[in-house]
């Protein structure tokens, strides 16, 4: 089956030009001006932007967490992602303490295989690093799971101590992988949560006040130092604030290197949302939202190449689930929905408002994640030989975000009523039109596991 996309304005991380794209089955086979071929399907993209499908390397689908499960499954989550222009996700799969990495891999494979609409891969969250876990790292890398997550927080549940963290870094380095980290000081956060609770301070605001900037700045610096000591490529997930970015900045000046991800919410929302009694639970996530000055630092960090990826940390919970913490902020399931909104929000707030260029948009929404996580150039760009994961985007169409119209399996939106400039019109996933005219045209189970390569790209 041949598909021809005509006259689109192609934007990649480096290029910006008008041309046609010819797709043979799943793969881009030619790009050029006025391609003279008879294709089975012709899509007119004149006046539209044609960009790589988004890659969201930080999502939590159907994840057991804080006594419940995140409410989007592989089926609903990857479908919603496609509606929002994201064609591939990397989900965090969790080792259960006392269990093997293989058992987590098998469990999540069972959830995703045959149910996902979009393509997916896994990061392995190591919650119990011991000699048996160490011996499994190589098998995971060989299976295409080349990134390993460490939590420096969630004490008593997911947290690794520094001894385990250094062991993990050493082994992952040896096997050619990368360690992603939730970098906040779990001991200090635990202390502050207990202190606030003992003082009867139980509202969502105290979730925010239990995770001050220093908890993130300290752990981000510590992680970078440990990663560099071991020589293991490191990646800080969901970095939110000036203090943490400055800890990284300081180390880059000493020739240390760590990749940094922020998430769309930290660029757009701020901690004033916690001041409205329990309603603030909608944005209870870890780390919490920060201040306006932090947003400015993050936008600048993107343009300074200190922040390479904008993800979502999509971890949705129904309002009913958030109510588990009505009387105690520490019981509110942490996370918020965004998988469907990231691409359009970043374009609207970033490109349309002149904060980032269209090329930078493509870099942080897709290309850099593909490079860092061993999927490039199969994913993350529009080039001959790449998977035809393509978004046809109208930069001039405006619309309003609402839980009434979104496709995520959750009954509120963190961005209710936001006006967005730019709309995902058509999405191709491996050559198939997956989304067109607000309809999903591929069957459940079309999504494939992405077996990722060893980490070799230095960006
Ligand atoms: O609040 C969050 N971030 N929930 C998901 C788990 C994590 O820390 O990424
Ligand atoms: Zn986290
Ligand atoms: Zn997360």
XYZ file of C-alpha atoms and ligand atoms in Angstrom:
470
model
C 0.000 0.000 0.000
C 1.449 3.376 -1.039
C 0.382 6.652 0.546
C 1.390 10.066 -0.740
C 1.203 13.166 1.436
C 1.220 16.154 -0.938
C 2.535 19.682 -0.472
C 2.876 19.658 3.297
C 5.139 22.058 5.140
C 7.541 19.517 6.644
C 9.142 20.465 9.950
C 11.752 18.269 11.623
C 14.245 19.070 14.362
C 16.534 20.555 11.733
C 14.559 21.266 8.560
C 11.625 23.305 7.355
C 10.485 22.955 3.705
C 7.521 22.138 1.467
C 7.568 18.700 -0.168
C 5.686 15.451 -0.773
C 6.217 12.293 1.282
C 5.809 8.825 -0.204
C 5.097 5.948 2.173
C 5.324 2.302 1.278
C 3.387 0.256 3.860
C 4.928 1.393 7.170
C 8.014 3.238 5.978
C 8.832 6.579 4.335
C 10.469 5.748 1.007
C 10.810 9.116 -0.721
C 10.603 12.826 0.038
C 10.710 15.386 -2.751
C 9.031 18.200 -4.630
C 6.080 17.174 -6.836
C 6.704 13.430 -6.590
C 5.236 11.907 -9.703
C 3.827 8.592 -8.436
C 0.467 6.907 -8.527
C -0.282 6.076 -4.883
C -3.196 4.089 -3.431
C -4.016 6.981 -1.143
C -3.279 10.689 -1.542
C -3.517 13.128 1.372
C -3.531 16.830 0.581
C -1.511 18.630 3.266
C -1.253 22.037 1.571
C -1.255 24.794 4.167
C -0.598 22.319 6.983
C 2.484 21.482 9.000
C 3.724 17.911 8.624
C 5.720 16.879 11.689
C 6.979 13.682 13.343
C 4.538 11.897 15.610
C 5.039 12.835 19.232
C 6.969 10.565 21.578
C 5.979 10.774 25.205
C 8.686 8.966 27.177
C 6.995 9.386 30.555
C 3.572 7.826 31.055
C 1.944 5.558 33.632
C -0.749 3.345 32.118
C -2.763 1.014 34.271
C -0.177 1.415 37.022
C -0.742 0.117 40.548
C 0.033 3.117 42.739
C -0.954 4.428 46.172
C -3.655 1.819 46.702
C -5.305 2.190 43.303
C -4.529 2.080 39.547
C -3.953 4.944 37.120
C -7.158 5.115 35.127
C -5.898 4.958 31.533
C -5.079 1.496 30.218
C -2.896 0.802 27.201
C -6.102 0.776 25.187
C -7.549 4.095 26.328
C -4.231 5.847 26.982
C -2.511 5.170 23.659
C -5.734 5.936 21.772
C -6.052 9.300 23.540
C -2.361 9.919 22.843
C -2.968 9.413 19.112
C -5.847 11.906 19.124
C -3.346 14.375 20.557
C -0.568 13.631 18.041
C 1.534 11.271 20.153
C 2.272 8.070 18.263
C 4.678 6.376 20.708
C 4.894 6.255 24.478
C 7.353 4.795 26.935
C 5.578 3.519 30.020
C 7.089 2.797 33.426
C 6.730 -0.795 34.462
C 7.309 -1.538 38.125
C 9.320 -4.341 39.668
C 7.446 -5.517 42.761
C 9.797 -5.623 45.748
C 10.918 -9.242 46.198
C 10.013 -10.109 42.592
C 12.062 -10.300 39.406
C 12.332 -7.768 36.596
C 11.181 -10.503 34.228
C 7.892 -10.888 36.096
C 7.195 -7.143 35.714
C 8.067 -7.365 32.029
C 5.696 -10.319 31.553
C 2.902 -8.636 33.510
C 3.049 -5.382 31.512
C 3.478 -7.203 28.233
C 0.223 -8.951 29.019
C -1.469 -5.589 29.559
C -0.155 -3.942 26.407
C 0.076 -6.663 23.806
C -3.108 -6.781 21.742
C -4.710 -3.797 23.468
C -2.552 -0.771 22.587
C -3.549 1.486 19.711
C -0.252 3.371 19.630
C 3.321 2.081 19.698
C 4.857 1.633 23.117
C 7.996 0.706 24.945
C 8.904 0.174 28.584
C 11.252 1.695 31.134
C 11.923 -0.800 33.920
C 11.447 0.774 37.357
C 13.838 -1.042 39.687
C 12.416 -0.909 43.202
C 14.534 -3.658 44.739
C 18.153 -3.640 43.590
C 19.994 -6.731 44.791
C 22.325 -9.302 43.242
C 19.459 -11.146 41.633
C 18.144 -7.921 40.081
C 21.649 -7.083 38.905
C 21.841 -10.363 37.038
C 18.661 -9.542 35.116
C 19.698 -6.137 33.745
C 21.458 -7.657 30.728
C 18.394 -9.743 29.823
C 16.237 -6.633 29.890
C 18.651 -4.715 27.654
C 18.679 -7.666 25.247
C 14.865 -7.623 25.249
C 14.896 -3.949 24.210
C 14.214 -2.413 27.618
C 17.337 -0.268 27.781
C 16.332 2.298 30.403
C 15.945 1.686 34.130
C 14.092 3.938 36.524
C 15.158 4.717 40.060
C 12.950 6.517 42.537
C 14.886 8.575 45.079
C 11.516 9.235 46.787
C 8.300 7.410 47.797
C 10.026 6.062 50.878
C 8.706 2.681 51.983
C 7.193 1.962 48.567
C 9.380 2.539 45.500
C 12.477 4.306 46.823
C 16.047 3.058 46.323
C 18.749 4.192 48.738
C 22.062 5.549 47.433
C 23.802 2.194 47.842
C 21.242 0.536 45.582
C 21.294 3.472 43.201
C 25.076 3.303 42.709
C 24.855 -0.466 42.164
C 22.143 0.041 39.567
C 24.121 2.781 37.792
C 27.217 0.582 37.636
C 25.382 -2.393 36.193
C 23.330 -0.386 33.702
C 26.502 1.332 32.485
C 28.083 -2.081 31.992
C 25.153 -3.340 29.932
C 24.830 -0.237 27.721
C 21.667 1.254 29.166
C 20.552 4.463 30.831
C 19.141 5.251 34.278
C 16.176 7.617 34.575
C 15.535 9.039 37.964
C 12.779 10.614 40.001
C 15.180 12.974 41.726
C 13.804 14.275 45.001
C 15.069 13.732 48.533
C 12.730 11.023 49.846
C 13.948 11.204 53.448
C 13.343 14.937 53.725
C 9.944 14.713 52.036
C 8.963 11.907 54.403
C 9.974 14.081 57.367
C 7.977 17.076 56.111
C 4.866 15.005 55.370
C 4.927 13.594 58.919
C 5.511 17.064 60.382
C 2.589 18.629 58.506
C 0.296 15.773 59.432
C 1.244 15.999 63.109
C 0.296 19.684 62.980
C -3.118 18.828 61.485
C -2.173 20.368 58.117
C -3.966 17.956 55.796
C -5.060 19.924 52.707
C -3.513 19.467 49.205
C -1.482 22.641 49.778
C 0.670 20.642 52.228
C 1.550 18.162 49.520
C 3.235 21.123 47.823
C 4.810 22.405 51.032
C 6.212 18.934 51.814
C 8.297 18.974 48.621
C 10.128 22.315 48.599
C 12.536 23.169 45.802
C 15.564 22.120 47.857
C 14.354 18.493 47.944
C 14.597 18.399 44.171
C 17.727 20.532 43.764
C 19.681 18.409 46.229
C 18.659 15.073 44.715
C 19.199 16.263 41.116
C 22.757 17.290 41.965
C 23.404 14.086 43.914
C 22.091 11.905 41.096
C 24.163 13.722 38.483
C 27.299 13.272 40.590
C 26.645 9.556 41.118
C 25.817 8.986 37.453
C 28.987 10.725 36.398
C 31.094 8.839 38.930
C 29.885 5.568 37.441
C 29.945 6.841 33.835
C 26.350 5.751 33.333
C 24.137 7.929 31.096
C 21.560 9.556 33.365
C 18.197 11.182 32.680
C 16.274 13.209 35.243
C 12.529 12.835 34.749
C 9.970 15.571 35.426
C 12.394 18.293 36.516
C 10.359 21.265 37.701
C 12.375 24.101 39.117
C 15.180 26.609 38.994
C 17.128 25.038 41.865
C 17.200 21.614 40.214
C 18.075 22.976 36.787
C 20.835 25.081 38.313
C 22.242 21.965 39.994
C 22.470 20.401 36.532
C 23.788 23.618 34.971
C 26.583 23.809 37.545
C 27.635 20.260 36.720
C 27.550 20.748 32.966
C 30.077 23.519 33.565
C 32.313 20.823 35.052
C 31.784 18.701 31.921
C 29.338 16.352 33.605
C 26.397 15.343 31.468
C 22.862 14.382 32.337
C 19.710 14.487 30.219
C 16.773 16.497 31.561
C 13.067 16.082 30.963
C 10.423 18.496 32.093
C 6.684 18.039 31.654
C 4.107 20.254 30.033
C 2.421 21.082 33.356
C 5.594 22.535 34.853
C 5.871 24.914 31.901
C 2.262 26.067 32.074
C 0.738 25.656 35.542
C 1.823 26.980 38.925
C 1.418 26.257 42.615
C -1.338 28.837 43.142
C -3.672 25.998 42.058
C -3.077 24.363 45.455
C -4.633 27.291 47.293
C -8.216 26.324 46.459
C -9.015 23.761 49.167
C -9.530 20.183 47.960
C -9.954 21.204 44.281
C -6.145 21.460 44.286
C -6.027 17.642 44.430
C -6.441 17.675 40.622
C -2.823 18.824 40.419
C -1.383 16.777 43.270
C 1.616 15.199 41.610
C 5.250 14.655 42.523
C 7.165 16.865 42.261
C 4.417 19.457 42.705
C 3.764 22.470 40.496
C 6.154 25.325 41.232
C 6.299 29.077 40.787
C 6.156 31.351 37.747
C 9.921 31.982 37.999
C 10.447 28.232 37.599
C 8.377 28.204 34.419
C 10.593 30.915 32.984
C 13.707 28.949 33.952
C 12.371 25.842 32.219
C 11.469 27.646 28.987
C 14.954 29.178 29.009
C 16.456 25.764 29.805
C 14.835 24.336 26.674
C 16.427 27.036 24.554
C 19.775 26.562 26.311
C 19.691 22.816 25.472
C 19.767 21.989 29.186
C 16.250 20.524 28.951
C 15.983 18.077 26.076
C 12.504 16.568 26.444
C 8.984 17.747 27.287
C 6.914 14.770 28.456
C 3.687 14.478 30.484
C 4.125 12.072 33.403
C 0.561 11.147 32.421
C -0.841 9.398 35.488
C -4.594 10.024 35.577
C -7.018 9.306 38.391
C -10.765 9.815 38.497
C -12.035 12.390 40.957
C -13.421 9.528 43.014
C -9.844 8.203 43.330
C -8.480 11.631 44.277
C -11.091 11.672 47.075
C -9.101 8.887 48.784
C -7.078 11.783 50.207
C -9.969 14.044 51.188
C -8.911 13.992 54.830
C -5.157 13.551 54.290
C -3.109 14.964 51.403
C -0.589 12.097 51.649
C -3.292 9.669 50.482
C -4.215 11.577 47.308
C -3.003 9.457 44.367
C -0.212 11.459 42.733
C -0.564 12.340 39.079
C -2.611 14.142 36.464
C -3.844 13.536 32.882
C -2.063 15.143 29.906
C -1.147 12.504 27.315
C -3.675 13.928 24.830
C -2.869 17.592 25.418
C 0.940 17.796 25.345
C 1.539 18.182 21.595
C -1.073 20.876 21.030
C -0.385 22.727 24.271
C 3.362 22.882 23.656
C 2.807 24.095 20.113
C 0.282 26.688 21.215
C 2.123 27.992 24.270
C 5.589 27.454 22.847
C 5.600 28.049 19.093
C 2.559 30.285 18.664
C 3.624 32.470 21.570
C 7.175 32.710 20.227
C 8.918 30.977 23.133
C 10.429 28.202 20.997
C 10.953 27.682 17.274
C 9.054 25.002 15.321
C 12.329 23.010 15.047
C 12.843 23.150 18.798
C 9.242 22.012 19.231
C 9.918 18.888 17.161
C 13.167 18.264 19.027
C 11.605 18.244 22.494
C 8.265 16.664 21.584
C 9.763 13.781 19.583
C 13.317 13.680 18.204
C 15.361 13.971 21.378
C 13.378 11.254 23.146
C 13.950 8.953 20.146
C 17.685 9.654 20.272
C 18.129 9.381 24.020
C 16.090 6.187 24.308
C 17.529 4.269 21.358
C 14.712 4.588 18.802
C 16.240 7.050 16.329
C 15.950 7.290 13.308
C 13.179 4.657 13.184
C 11.138 7.034 15.334
C 11.388 10.772 15.936
C 11.899 12.208 12.474
C 10.610 12.418 8.924
C 13.279 10.829 6.759
C 13.637 8.132 4.148
C 13.743 4.799 6.002
C 11.943 6.051 9.112
C 8.598 4.742 10.310
C 5.824 6.862 8.825
C 4.672 8.268 12.181
C 3.390 11.622 11.017
C 1.165 14.406 12.322
C -0.610 16.713 9.899
C -1.241 19.839 11.904
C -3.268 22.967 11.281
C -1.415 25.787 13.079
C -4.351 28.158 12.641
C -7.282 26.149 13.985
C -8.187 27.028 17.549
C -10.083 24.894 20.019
C -10.822 24.576 23.712
C -9.689 21.748 26.001
C -12.410 20.045 27.996
C -13.018 16.769 29.804
C -16.317 16.652 27.874
C -14.482 16.117 24.594
C -11.162 14.513 25.515
C -10.504 10.802 25.006
C -8.560 10.076 28.187
C -10.299 7.813 30.676
C -10.660 10.410 33.400
C -13.497 12.731 34.407
C -11.631 16.021 34.681
C -9.024 17.969 32.776
C -6.159 19.850 34.374
C -6.557 22.344 31.504
C -10.356 22.765 31.397
C -11.273 25.774 29.244
C -7.750 26.398 27.899
C -7.776 27.917 24.404
C -5.315 26.172 22.118
C -3.968 27.524 18.835
C -3.222 24.663 16.467
C -4.927 21.317 15.987
C -3.838 17.788 15.188
C -5.864 16.960 12.074
C -4.522 13.646 10.773
C -2.132 11.170 12.401
C -0.346 8.336 10.645
C 1.179 5.520 12.639
C 3.528 3.302 10.647
C 1.826 4.418 7.451
C -1.756 3.792 8.566
C -4.104 6.730 9.011
C -4.810 6.343 12.701
C -6.691 9.580 13.343
C -8.603 11.692 10.844
C -11.439 14.125 11.312
C -11.619 13.415 15.035
C -12.054 9.684 14.437
C -9.793 6.769 15.302
C -9.429 4.540 12.225
C -7.107 1.782 13.412
C -8.159 -1.252 15.445
C -7.309 -1.946 19.060
C -4.053 -3.889 19.151
C -2.460 -2.083 16.188
C 0.182 -0.638 18.554
C 3.476 -2.522 18.644
C 6.196 -2.938 21.239
C 9.270 -0.890 20.292
C 12.394 -2.900 20.998
C 14.931 -0.201 21.795
C 18.638 -0.201 21.112
C 21.509 0.435 23.466
C 22.108 4.056 24.330
C 24.529 5.374 21.755
C 23.333 8.792 20.732
C 24.946 11.719 22.448
C 22.811 14.765 21.818
O 2.814 12.367 40.587
C 3.363 11.583 39.846
N 4.439 12.000 39.248
N 2.871 10.349 39.666
C 3.449 9.303 38.936
C 4.634 8.669 39.595
C 5.886 9.454 39.389
O 6.498 9.888 40.352
O 6.301 9.683 38.247
Zn 8.231 10.487 39.442
Zn 6.045 9.493 36.460
